[in-house]
PDB file of N, CA, C and O in Angstrom:
ATOM      1  N   MET A   1     281.056  86.899  70.076  1.00 79.00           N
ATOM      2  CA  MET A   1     280.097  87.403  69.104  1.00 79.00           C
ATOM      3  C   MET A   1     279.632  88.785  69.573  1.00 79.00           C
ATOM      4  O   MET A   1     279.361  88.983  70.746  1.00 79.00           O
ATOM      5  N   SER A   2     279.497  89.699  68.638  1.00 87.00           N
ATOM      6  CA  SER A   2     279.055  91.058  68.970  1.00 87.00           C
ATOM      7  C   SER A   2     277.571  91.061  69.342  1.00 87.00           C
ATOM      8  O   SER A   2     276.829  90.116  69.045  1.00 87.00           O
ATOM      9  N   GLU A   3     277.159  92.128  70.001  1.00 88.00           N
ATOM     10  CA  GLU A   3     275.751  92.272  70.372  1.00 88.00           C
ATOM     11  C   GLU A   3     274.860  92.242  69.129  1.00 88.00           C
ATOM     12  O   GLU A   3     273.816  91.589  69.114  1.00 88.00           O
ATOM     13  N   THR A   4     275.280  92.920  68.078  1.00 88.00           N
ATOM     14  CA  THR A   4     274.523  92.931  66.821  1.00 88.00           C
ATOM     15  C   THR A   4     274.448  91.535  66.228  1.00 88.00           C
ATOM     16  O   THR A   4     273.398  91.106  65.760  1.00 88.00           O
ATOM     17  N   GLY A   5     275.546  90.816  66.275  1.00 81.00           N
ATOM     18  CA  GLY A   5     275.572  89.455  65.764  1.00 81.00           C
ATOM     19  C   GLY A   5     274.600  88.543  66.489  1.00 81.00           C
ATOM     20  O   GLY A   5     273.969  87.675  65.881  1.00 81.00           O
ATOM     21  N   LYS A   6     274.462  88.750  67.789  1.00 84.00           N
ATOM     22  CA  LYS A   6     273.510  87.954  68.573  1.00 84.00           C
ATOM     23  C   LYS A   6     272.075  88.216  68.125  1.00 84.00           C
ATOM     24  O   LYS A   6     271.270  87.298  68.034  1.00 84.00           O
ATOM     25  N   TYR A   7     271.756  89.477  67.852  1.00 84.00           N
ATOM     26  CA  TYR A   7     270.409  89.801  67.376  1.00 84.00           C
ATOM     27  C   TYR A   7     270.148  89.201  66.002  1.00 84.00           C
ATOM     28  O   TYR A   7     269.073  88.680  65.733  1.00 84.00           O
ATOM     29  N   ILE A   8     271.140  89.281  65.136  1.00 78.00           N
ATOM     30  CA  ILE A   8     270.987  88.721  63.794  1.00 78.00           C
ATOM     31  C   ILE A   8     270.799  87.210  63.876  1.00 78.00           C
ATOM     32  O   ILE A   8     269.937  86.636  63.211  1.00 78.00           O
ATOM     33  N   GLN A   9     271.587  86.548  64.708  1.00 77.00           N
ATOM     34  CA  GLN A   9     271.463  85.101  64.862  1.00 77.00           C
ATOM     35  C   GLN A   9     270.090  84.734  65.422  1.00 77.00           C
ATOM     36  O   GLN A   9     269.444  83.809  64.933  1.00 77.00           O
ATOM     37  N   ALA A  10     269.632  85.477  66.403  1.00 78.00           N
ATOM     38  CA  ALA A  10     268.324  85.190  67.005  1.00 78.00           C
ATOM     39  C   ALA A  10     267.191  85.426  66.014  1.00 78.00           C
ATOM     40  O   ALA A  10     266.182  84.728  66.039  1.00 78.00           O
ATOM     41  N   ALA A  11     267.358  86.384  65.133  1.00 77.00           N
ATOM     42  CA  ALA A  11     266.313  86.722  64.165  1.00 77.00           C
ATOM     43  C   ALA A  11     266.251  85.723  63.019  1.00 77.00           C
ATOM     44  O   ALA A  11     265.287  85.722  62.259  1.00 77.00           O
ATOM     45  N   THR A  12     267.261  84.909  62.897  1.00 77.00           N
ATOM     46  CA  THR A  12     267.307  83.981  61.763  1.00 77.00           C
ATOM     47  C   THR A  12     267.476  82.536  62.220  1.00 77.00           C
ATOM     48  O   THR A  12     268.213  81.772  61.627  1.00 77.00           O
ATOM     49  N   ARG A  13     266.788  82.163  63.256  1.00 78.00           N
ATOM     50  CA  ARG A  13     266.836  80.776  63.739  1.00 78.00           C
ATOM     51  C   ARG A  13     266.280  79.839  62.670  1.00 78.00           C
ATOM     52  O   ARG A  13     265.459  80.216  61.847  1.00 78.00           O
ATOM     53  N   GLU A  14     266.720  78.607  62.710  1.00 83.00           N
ATOM     54  CA  GLU A  14     266.302  77.616  61.718  1.00 83.00           C
ATOM     55  C   GLU A  14     264.784  77.442  61.695  1.00 83.00           C
ATOM     56  O   GLU A  14     264.185  77.379  60.618  1.00 83.00           O
ATOM     57  N   ASN A  15     264.151  77.371  62.848  1.00 84.00           N
ATOM     58  CA  ASN A  15     262.693  77.202  62.874  1.00 84.00           C
ATOM     59  C   ASN A  15     261.984  78.382  62.227  1.00 84.00           C
ATOM     60  O   ASN A  15     260.961  78.212  61.558  1.00 84.00           O
ATOM     61  N   THR A  16     262.515  79.580  62.429  1.00 81.00           N
ATOM     62  CA  THR A  16     261.933  80.767  61.807  1.00 81.00           C
ATOM     63  C   THR A  16     262.058  80.679  60.292  1.00 81.00           C
ATOM     64  O   THR A  16     261.099  80.912  59.565  1.00 81.00           O
ATOM     65  N   ARG A  17     263.237  80.315  59.819  1.00 80.00           N
ATOM     66  CA  ARG A  17     263.445  80.196  58.369  1.00 80.00           C
ATOM     67  C   ARG A  17     262.534  79.114  57.775  1.00 80.00           C
ATOM     68  O   ARG A  17     261.952  79.311  56.708  1.00 80.00           O
ATOM     69  N   LEU A  18     262.379  77.988  58.464  1.00 88.00           N
ATOM     70  CA  LEU A  18     261.501  76.921  57.972  1.00 88.00           C
ATOM     71  C   LEU A  18     260.047  77.372  57.932  1.00 88.00           C
ATOM     72  O   LEU A  18     259.322  77.072  56.979  1.00 88.00           O
ATOM     73  N   SER A  19     259.642  78.106  58.942  1.00 87.00           N
ATOM     74  CA  SER A  19     258.266  78.612  58.991  1.00 87.00           C
ATOM     75  C   SER A  19     258.011  79.592  57.850  1.00 87.00           C
ATOM     76  O   SER A  19     256.982  79.515  57.170  1.00 87.00           O
ATOM     77  N   TYR A  20     258.936  80.523  57.652  1.00 85.00           N
ATOM     78  CA  TYR A  20     258.795  81.488  56.552  1.00 85.00           C
ATOM     79  C   TYR A  20     258.775  80.777  55.206  1.00 85.00           C
ATOM     80  O   TYR A  20     257.978  81.091  54.337  1.00 85.00           O
ATOM     81  N   ARG A  21     259.681  79.810  55.044  1.00 88.00           N
ATOM     82  CA  ARG A  21     259.757  79.074  53.776  1.00 88.00           C
ATOM     83  C   ARG A  21     258.442  78.345  53.506  1.00 88.00           C
ATOM     84  O   ARG A  21     257.930  78.353  52.382  1.00 88.00           O
ATOM     85  N   SER A  22     257.882  77.733  54.529  1.00 91.00           N
ATOM     86  CA  SER A  22     256.624  77.014  54.387  1.00 91.00           C
ATOM     87  C   SER A  22     255.485  77.960  54.013  1.00 91.00           C
ATOM     88  O   SER A  22     254.665  77.649  53.139  1.00 91.00           O
ATOM     89  N   ALA A  23     255.439  79.115  54.661  1.00 88.00           N
ATOM     90  CA  ALA A  23     254.382  80.084  54.379  1.00 88.00           C
ATOM     91  C   ALA A  23     254.488  80.620  52.951  1.00 88.00           C
ATOM     92  O   ALA A  23     253.482  80.738  52.247  1.00 88.00           O
ATOM     93  N   VAL A  24     255.689  80.922  52.514  1.00 90.00           N
ATOM     94  CA  VAL A  24     255.886  81.441  51.153  1.00 90.00           C
ATOM     95  C   VAL A  24     255.542  80.362  50.131  1.00 90.00           C
ATOM     96  O   VAL A  24     254.871  80.632  49.134  1.00 90.00           O
ATOM     97  N   GLU A  25     255.972  79.142  50.390  1.00 92.00           N
ATOM     98  CA  GLU A  25     255.662  78.039  49.476  1.00 92.00           C
ATOM     99  C   GLU A  25     254.148  77.842  49.360  1.00 92.00           C
ATOM    100  O   GLU A  25     253.623  77.648  48.266  1.00 92.00           O
ATOM    101  N   HIS A  26     253.458  77.906  50.474  1.00 90.00           N
ATOM    102  CA  HIS A  26     252.005  77.752  50.468  1.00 90.00           C
ATOM    103  C   HIS A  26     251.360  78.892  49.687  1.00 90.00           C
ATOM    104  O   HIS A  26     250.478  78.668  48.858  1.00 90.00           O
ATOM    105  N   TYR A  27     251.802  80.104  49.939  1.00 90.00           N
ATOM    106  CA  TYR A  27     251.250  81.280  49.254  1.00 90.00           C
ATOM    107  C   TYR A  27     251.437  81.171  47.740  1.00 90.00           C
ATOM    108  O   TYR A  27     250.508  81.434  46.973  1.00 90.00           O
ATOM    109  N   GLU A  28     252.627  80.756  47.331  1.00 92.00           N
ATOM    110  CA  GLU A  28     252.914  80.697  45.895  1.00 92.00           C
ATOM    111  C   GLU A  28     252.354  79.441  45.226  1.00 92.00           C
ATOM    112  O   GLU A  28     251.738  79.523  44.168  1.00 92.00           O
ATOM    113  N   SER A  29     252.563  78.277  45.825  1.00 92.00           N
ATOM    114  CA  SER A  29     252.212  77.015  45.187  1.00 92.00           C
ATOM    115  C   SER A  29     250.748  76.636  45.339  1.00 92.00           C
ATOM    116  O   SER A  29     250.114  76.203  44.388  1.00 92.00           O
ATOM    117  N   VAL A  30     250.228  76.772  46.536  1.00 88.00           N
ATOM    118  CA  VAL A  30     248.858  76.346  46.794  1.00 88.00           C
ATOM    119  C   VAL A  30     247.860  77.413  46.372  1.00 88.00           C
ATOM    120  O   VAL A  30     246.875  77.134  45.696  1.00 88.00           O
ATOM    121  N   TRP A  31     248.127  78.640  46.775  1.00 87.00           N
ATOM    122  CA  TRP A  31     247.175  79.709  46.510  1.00 87.00           C
ATOM    123  C   TRP A  31     247.425  80.384  45.161  1.00 87.00           C
ATOM    124  O   TRP A  31     246.527  80.968  44.563  1.00 87.00           O
ATOM    125  N   GLY A  32     248.639  80.312  44.650  1.00 91.00           N
ATOM    126  CA  GLY A  32     248.965  80.894  43.354  1.00 91.00           C
ATOM    127  C   GLY A  32     249.378  82.354  43.416  1.00 91.00           C
ATOM    128  O   GLY A  32     249.332  83.050  42.405  1.00 91.00           O
ATOM    129  N   GLY A  33     249.804  82.814  44.584  1.00 91.00           N
ATOM    130  CA  GLY A  33     250.242  84.200  44.735  1.00 91.00           C
ATOM    131  C   GLY A  33     251.647  84.410  44.195  1.00 91.00           C
ATOM    132  O   GLY A  33     252.387  83.455  43.940  1.00 91.00           O
ATOM    133  N   PHE A  34     252.003  85.657  43.995  1.00 91.00           N
ATOM    134  CA  PHE A  34     253.325  86.016  43.501  1.00 91.00           C
ATOM    135  C   PHE A  34     253.984  86.980  44.465  1.00 91.00           C
ATOM    136  O   PHE A  34     253.318  87.818  45.072  1.00 91.00           O
ATOM    137  N   LEU A  35     255.298  86.859  44.614  1.00 92.00           N
ATOM    138  CA  LEU A  35     256.069  87.793  45.431  1.00 92.00           C
ATOM    139  C   LEU A  35     256.928  88.638  44.517  1.00 92.00           C
ATOM    140  O   LEU A  35     257.465  88.131  43.533  1.00 92.00           O
ATOM    141  N   PRO A  36     257.083  89.914  44.789  1.00 93.00           N
ATOM    142  CA  PRO A  36     256.492  90.622  45.919  1.00 93.00           C
ATOM    143  C   PRO A  36     254.981  90.760  45.740  1.00 93.00           C
ATOM    144  O   PRO A  36     254.490  90.923  44.626  1.00 93.00           O
ATOM    145  N   ALA A  37     254.275  90.639  46.848  1.00 93.00           N
ATOM    146  CA  ALA A  37     252.817  90.662  46.827  1.00 93.00           C
ATOM    147  C   ALA A  37     252.278  92.075  46.980  1.00 93.00           C
ATOM    148  O   ALA A  37     252.911  92.916  47.595  1.00 93.00           O
ATOM    149  N   THR A  38     251.117  92.297  46.424  1.00 94.00           N
ATOM    150  CA  THR A  38     250.431  93.576  46.609  1.00 94.00           C
ATOM    151  C   THR A  38     249.564  93.481  47.865  1.00 94.00           C
ATOM    152  O   THR A  38     249.254  92.382  48.341  1.00 94.00           O
ATOM    153  N   ALA A  39     249.165  94.615  48.372  1.00 94.00           N
ATOM    154  CA  ALA A  39     248.283  94.640  49.541  1.00 94.00           C
ATOM    155  C   ALA A  39     246.965  93.920  49.230  1.00 94.00           C
ATOM    156  O   ALA A  39     246.428  93.201  50.076  1.00 94.00           O
ATOM    157  N   ASP A  40     246.466  94.106  48.022  1.00 94.00           N
ATOM    158  CA  ASP A  40     245.209  93.451  47.628  1.00 94.00           C
ATOM    159  C   ASP A  40     245.336  91.928  47.613  1.00 94.00           C
ATOM    160  O   ASP A  40     244.427  91.215  48.045  1.00 94.00           O
ATOM    161  N   SER A  41     246.457  91.414  47.116  1.00 92.00           N
ATOM    162  CA  SER A  41     246.604  89.961  47.066  1.00 92.00           C
ATOM    163  C   SER A  41     246.771  89.376  48.464  1.00 92.00           C
ATOM    164  O   SER A  41     246.245  88.300  48.754  1.00 92.00           O
ATOM    165  N   ILE A  42     247.448  90.078  49.356  1.00 89.00           N
ATOM    166  CA  ILE A  42     247.580  89.617  50.745  1.00 89.00           C
ATOM    167  C   ILE A  42     246.219  89.634  51.431  1.00 89.00           C
ATOM    168  O   ILE A  42     245.864  88.705  52.163  1.00 89.00           O
ATOM    169  N   ALA A  43     245.439  90.663  51.181  1.00 90.00           N
ATOM    170  CA  ALA A  43     244.098  90.736  51.765  1.00 90.00           C
ATOM    171  C   ALA A  43     243.225  89.588  51.258  1.00 90.00           C
ATOM    172  O   ALA A  43     242.502  88.961  52.042  1.00 90.00           O
ATOM    173  N   SER A  44     243.302  89.295  49.975  1.00 90.00           N
ATOM    174  CA  SER A  44     242.528  88.182  49.415  1.00 90.00           C
ATOM    175  C   SER A  44     242.973  86.849  50.001  1.00 90.00           C
ATOM    176  O   SER A  44     242.149  85.995  50.323  1.00 90.00           O
ATOM    177  N   TYR A  45     244.270  86.670  50.157  1.00 88.00           N
ATOM    178  CA  TYR A  45     244.823  85.447  50.750  1.00 88.00           C
ATOM    179  C   TYR A  45     244.337  85.289  52.187  1.00 88.00           C
ATOM    180  O   TYR A  45     243.891  84.218  52.588  1.00 88.00           O
ATOM    181  N   SER A  46     244.390  86.363  52.950  1.00 86.00           N
ATOM    182  CA  SER A  46     243.940  86.321  54.338  1.00 86.00           C
ATOM    183  C   SER A  46     242.449  86.049  54.433  1.00 86.00           C
ATOM    184  O   SER A  46     241.996  85.270  55.281  1.00 86.00           O
ATOM    185  N   LYS A  47     241.682  86.679  53.544  1.00 87.00           N
ATOM    186  CA  LYS A  47     240.249  86.473  53.527  1.00 87.00           C
ATOM    187  C   LYS A  47     239.887  85.014  53.226  1.00 87.00           C
ATOM    188  O   LYS A  47     238.915  84.478  53.741  1.00 87.00           O
ATOM    189  N   ALA A  48     240.704  84.372  52.391  1.00 84.00           N
ATOM    190  CA  ALA A  48     240.455  82.977  52.033  1.00 84.00           C
ATOM    191  C   ALA A  48     240.706  82.032  53.208  1.00 84.00           C
ATOM    192  O   ALA A  48     240.286  80.883  53.165  1.00 84.00           O
ATOM    193  N   GLY A  49     241.389  82.514  54.224  1.00 78.00           N
ATOM    194  CA  GLY A  49     241.599  81.719  55.423  1.00 78.00           C
ATOM    195  C   GLY A  49     242.768  80.779  55.379  1.00 78.00           C
ATOM    196  O   GLY A  49     242.932  79.937  56.255  1.00 78.00           O
ATOM    197  N   PHE A  50     243.611  80.891  54.378  1.00 65.00           N
ATOM    198  CA  PHE A  50     244.740  79.962  54.265  1.00 65.00           C
ATOM    199  C   PHE A  50     245.752  80.069  55.399  1.00 65.00           C
ATOM    200  O   PHE A  50     246.254  79.043  55.829  1.00 65.00           O
ATOM    201  N   PRO A  51     246.099  81.244  55.897  1.00 56.00           N
ATOM    202  CA  PRO A  51     247.112  81.277  56.958  1.00 56.00           C
ATOM    203  C   PRO A  51     246.746  80.415  58.168  1.00 56.00           C
ATOM    204  O   PRO A  51     247.606  79.841  58.807  1.00 56.00           O
ATOM    205  N   SER A  52     245.474  80.280  58.479  1.00 57.00           N
ATOM    206  CA  SER A  52     245.083  79.479  59.637  1.00 57.00           C
ATOM    207  C   SER A  52     245.231  77.975  59.380  1.00 57.00           C
ATOM    208  O   SER A  52     245.175  77.184  60.300  1.00 57.00           O
ATOM    209  N   LYS A  53     245.444  77.597  58.126  1.00 52.00           N
ATOM    210  CA  LYS A  53     245.565  76.173  57.781  1.00 52.00           C
ATOM    211  C   LYS A  53     247.001  75.718  57.622  1.00 52.00           C
ATOM    212  O   LYS A  53     247.239  74.587  57.267  1.00 52.00           O
ATOM    213  N   LEU A  54     247.959  76.598  57.863  1.00 51.00           N
ATOM    214  CA  LEU A  54     249.366  76.195  57.722  1.00 51.00           C
ATOM    215  C   LEU A  54     249.779  75.299  58.847  1.00 51.00           C
ATOM    216  O   LEU A  54     249.320  75.347  59.914  1.00 51.00           O
TER     217      LEU A  54
END
């Protein structure tokens, strides 16, 4: 495997993908956000404290 391939593989581990998927699902389904998100909607989401509850 090439050096670049190793970085790509490391950047896309299964746990990382599951974590991202869970966060996006929570943002869209629970909080009602839309992607791509605006800076204002991310700020509102963060202010609501949801990321700490994942």
